[in-house]
Amino acid sequence: MDKQILLMFADAIQRKRLLRVTFTTRSGEERSRRCAPLDLSPNERAKIKFYKYHMWDLDSEPKPNLLSLSPEQVIQFEVTAESFIPEQIATWTRKNLWTIIRDWGNLS
């Protein structure tokens, strides 16, 4: 796992900044998306618990949804100047379930 990418991801969570994420799909295509960073944790449903970057993909069609990427898929994170409001995105989560500590008010 690239330490610089991890630090950028954690910083974006702390500052509530959107990311421009460049990654490779499972089929090998390169894509770029505007995302709100959520957490770095194992996928709960996976049989083998590898850590993944979990983000809210604002560019997915027809509506935003969860994007989970393994560290190997991530090419680049670019922290943008655009902020997000966690309460408008993380509506399904319960308090204190995050791996990366943050100050997100009622969602922390």
CSV table of C-alpha atoms in Angstrom, one decimal:
chain,number,residue,atom,x,y,z
A,1,MET,CA,0.0,0.0,0.0
A,2,ASP,CA,1.4,3.4,-1.0
A,3,LYS,CA,1.9,5.5,2.1
A,4,GLN,CA,1.6,8.8,0.3
A,5,ILE,CA,-1.8,7.8,-1.2
A,6,LEU,CA,-3.0,6.6,2.2
A,7,LEU,CA,-2.0,9.9,3.8
A,8,MET,CA,-3.8,11.9,1.1
A,9,PHE,CA,-6.9,9.8,1.5
A,10,ALA,CA,-6.9,10.3,5.3
A,11,ASP,CA,-6.3,14.0,4.9
A,12,ALA,CA,-9.2,14.3,2.5
A,13,ILE,CA,-11.4,12.6,5.1
A,14,GLN,CA,-10.3,14.9,7.9
A,15,ARG,CA,-10.8,18.1,5.8
A,16,LYS,CA,-14.0,16.8,4.1
A,17,ARG,CA,-12.6,17.3,0.6
A,18,LEU,CA,-13.6,15.6,-2.5
A,19,LEU,CA,-11.0,13.5,-4.4
A,20,ARG,CA,-10.3,13.0,-8.1
A,21,VAL,CA,-9.5,9.3,-8.2
A,22,THR,CA,-7.8,7.7,-11.1
A,23,PHE,CA,-7.9,3.9,-11.1
A,24,THR,CA,-7.9,0.8,-13.2
A,25,THR,CA,-11.1,-1.3,-13.4
A,26,ARG,CA,-11.0,-5.1,-13.1
A,27,SER,CA,-11.0,-5.3,-16.9
A,28,GLY,CA,-7.9,-3.1,-17.0
A,29,GLU,CA,-9.5,0.2,-18.2
A,30,GLU,CA,-8.3,3.4,-16.7
A,31,ARG,CA,-11.0,5.7,-15.2
A,32,SER,CA,-11.3,8.9,-13.2
A,33,ARG,CA,-14.1,9.8,-10.8
A,34,ARG,CA,-15.0,12.6,-8.4
A,35,CYS,CA,-15.5,10.9,-5.0
A,36,ALA,CA,-16.1,11.6,-1.3
A,37,PRO,CA,-13.6,9.5,0.7
A,38,LEU,CA,-15.3,7.4,3.4
A,39,ASP,CA,-12.9,4.9,4.9
A,40,LEU,CA,-10.1,2.3,4.4
A,41,SER,CA,-11.3,-1.0,5.7
A,42,PRO,CA,-12.0,-4.6,4.7
A,43,ASN,CA,-15.1,-5.3,2.6
A,44,GLU,CA,-17.6,-6.8,5.1
A,45,ARG,CA,-19.0,-9.2,2.5
A,46,ALA,CA,-15.7,-10.5,1.1
A,47,LYS,CA,-14.4,-14.0,2.0
A,48,ILE,CA,-10.8,-12.7,2.2
A,49,LYS,CA,-10.6,-9.5,4.2
A,50,PHE,CA,-8.4,-7.2,2.2
A,51,TYR,CA,-8.4,-3.5,2.9
A,52,LYS,CA,-10.0,-1.3,0.3
A,53,TYR,CA,-10.5,2.4,-0.2
A,54,HIS,CA,-14.3,3.1,0.1
A,55,MET,CA,-15.6,6.2,-1.5
A,56,TRP,CA,-18.9,7.7,-2.6
A,57,ASP,CA,-18.7,8.0,-6.4
A,58,LEU,CA,-20.4,11.2,-7.4
A,59,ASP,CA,-19.9,10.6,-11.1
A,60,SER,CA,-21.5,7.1,-11.4
A,61,GLU,CA,-24.6,6.8,-13.5
A,62,PRO,CA,-27.5,6.9,-13.1
A,63,LYS,CA,-26.9,7.9,-9.5
A,64,PRO,CA,-24.0,8.1,-7.0
A,65,ASN,CA,-23.0,4.9,-5.4
A,66,LEU,CA,-20.3,3.2,-3.3
A,67,LEU,CA,-16.9,2.6,-5.0
A,68,SER,CA,-14.5,0.3,-3.3
A,69,LEU,CA,-11.0,-0.1,-4.7
A,70,SER,CA,-8.1,-2.2,-3.7
A,71,PRO,CA,-4.8,-0.3,-3.3
A,72,GLU,CA,-3.5,-2.0,-6.4
A,73,GLN,CA,-6.3,-0.4,-8.5
A,74,VAL,CA,-5.5,3.2,-7.4
A,75,ILE,CA,-3.3,5.1,-9.7
A,76,GLN,CA,-3.7,8.6,-8.2
A,77,PHE,CA,-5.7,10.6,-5.6
A,78,GLU,CA,-5.9,14.3,-6.1
A,79,VAL,CA,-7.5,16.3,-3.2
A,80,THR,CA,-9.7,19.0,-4.7
A,81,ALA,CA,-10.8,22.3,-3.2
A,82,GLU,CA,-14.4,21.1,-3.2
A,83,SER,CA,-15.8,20.1,0.1
A,84,PHE,CA,-18.6,17.7,1.0
A,85,ILE,CA,-21.1,17.3,3.9
A,86,PRO,CA,-20.7,13.8,5.4
A,87,GLU,CA,-24.3,13.8,6.7
A,88,GLN,CA,-25.6,14.1,3.1
A,89,ILE,CA,-23.5,11.1,1.9
A,90,ALA,CA,-23.0,8.6,4.8
A,91,THR,CA,-26.7,8.2,5.7
A,92,TRP,CA,-26.5,4.4,6.2
A,93,THR,CA,-23.7,4.3,8.7
A,94,ARG,CA,-23.7,4.1,12.5
A,95,LYS,CA,-21.4,6.2,14.8
A,96,ASN,CA,-17.9,5.0,15.6
A,97,LEU,CA,-17.6,2.3,12.8
A,98,TRP,CA,-14.8,4.0,11.0
A,99,THR,CA,-11.2,2.7,10.7
A,100,ILE,CA,-9.8,6.1,10.0
A,101,ILE,CA,-10.5,8.5,12.9
A,102,ARG,CA,-12.3,11.7,12.0
A,103,ASP,CA,-14.3,14.6,13.3
A,104,TRP,CA,-17.5,14.3,11.4
A,105,GLY,CA,-19.8,15.4,14.2
A,106,ASN,CA,-22.6,12.9,14.8
A,107,LEU,CA,-21.0,10.5,12.3
A,108,SER,CA,-17.6,10.3,14.2
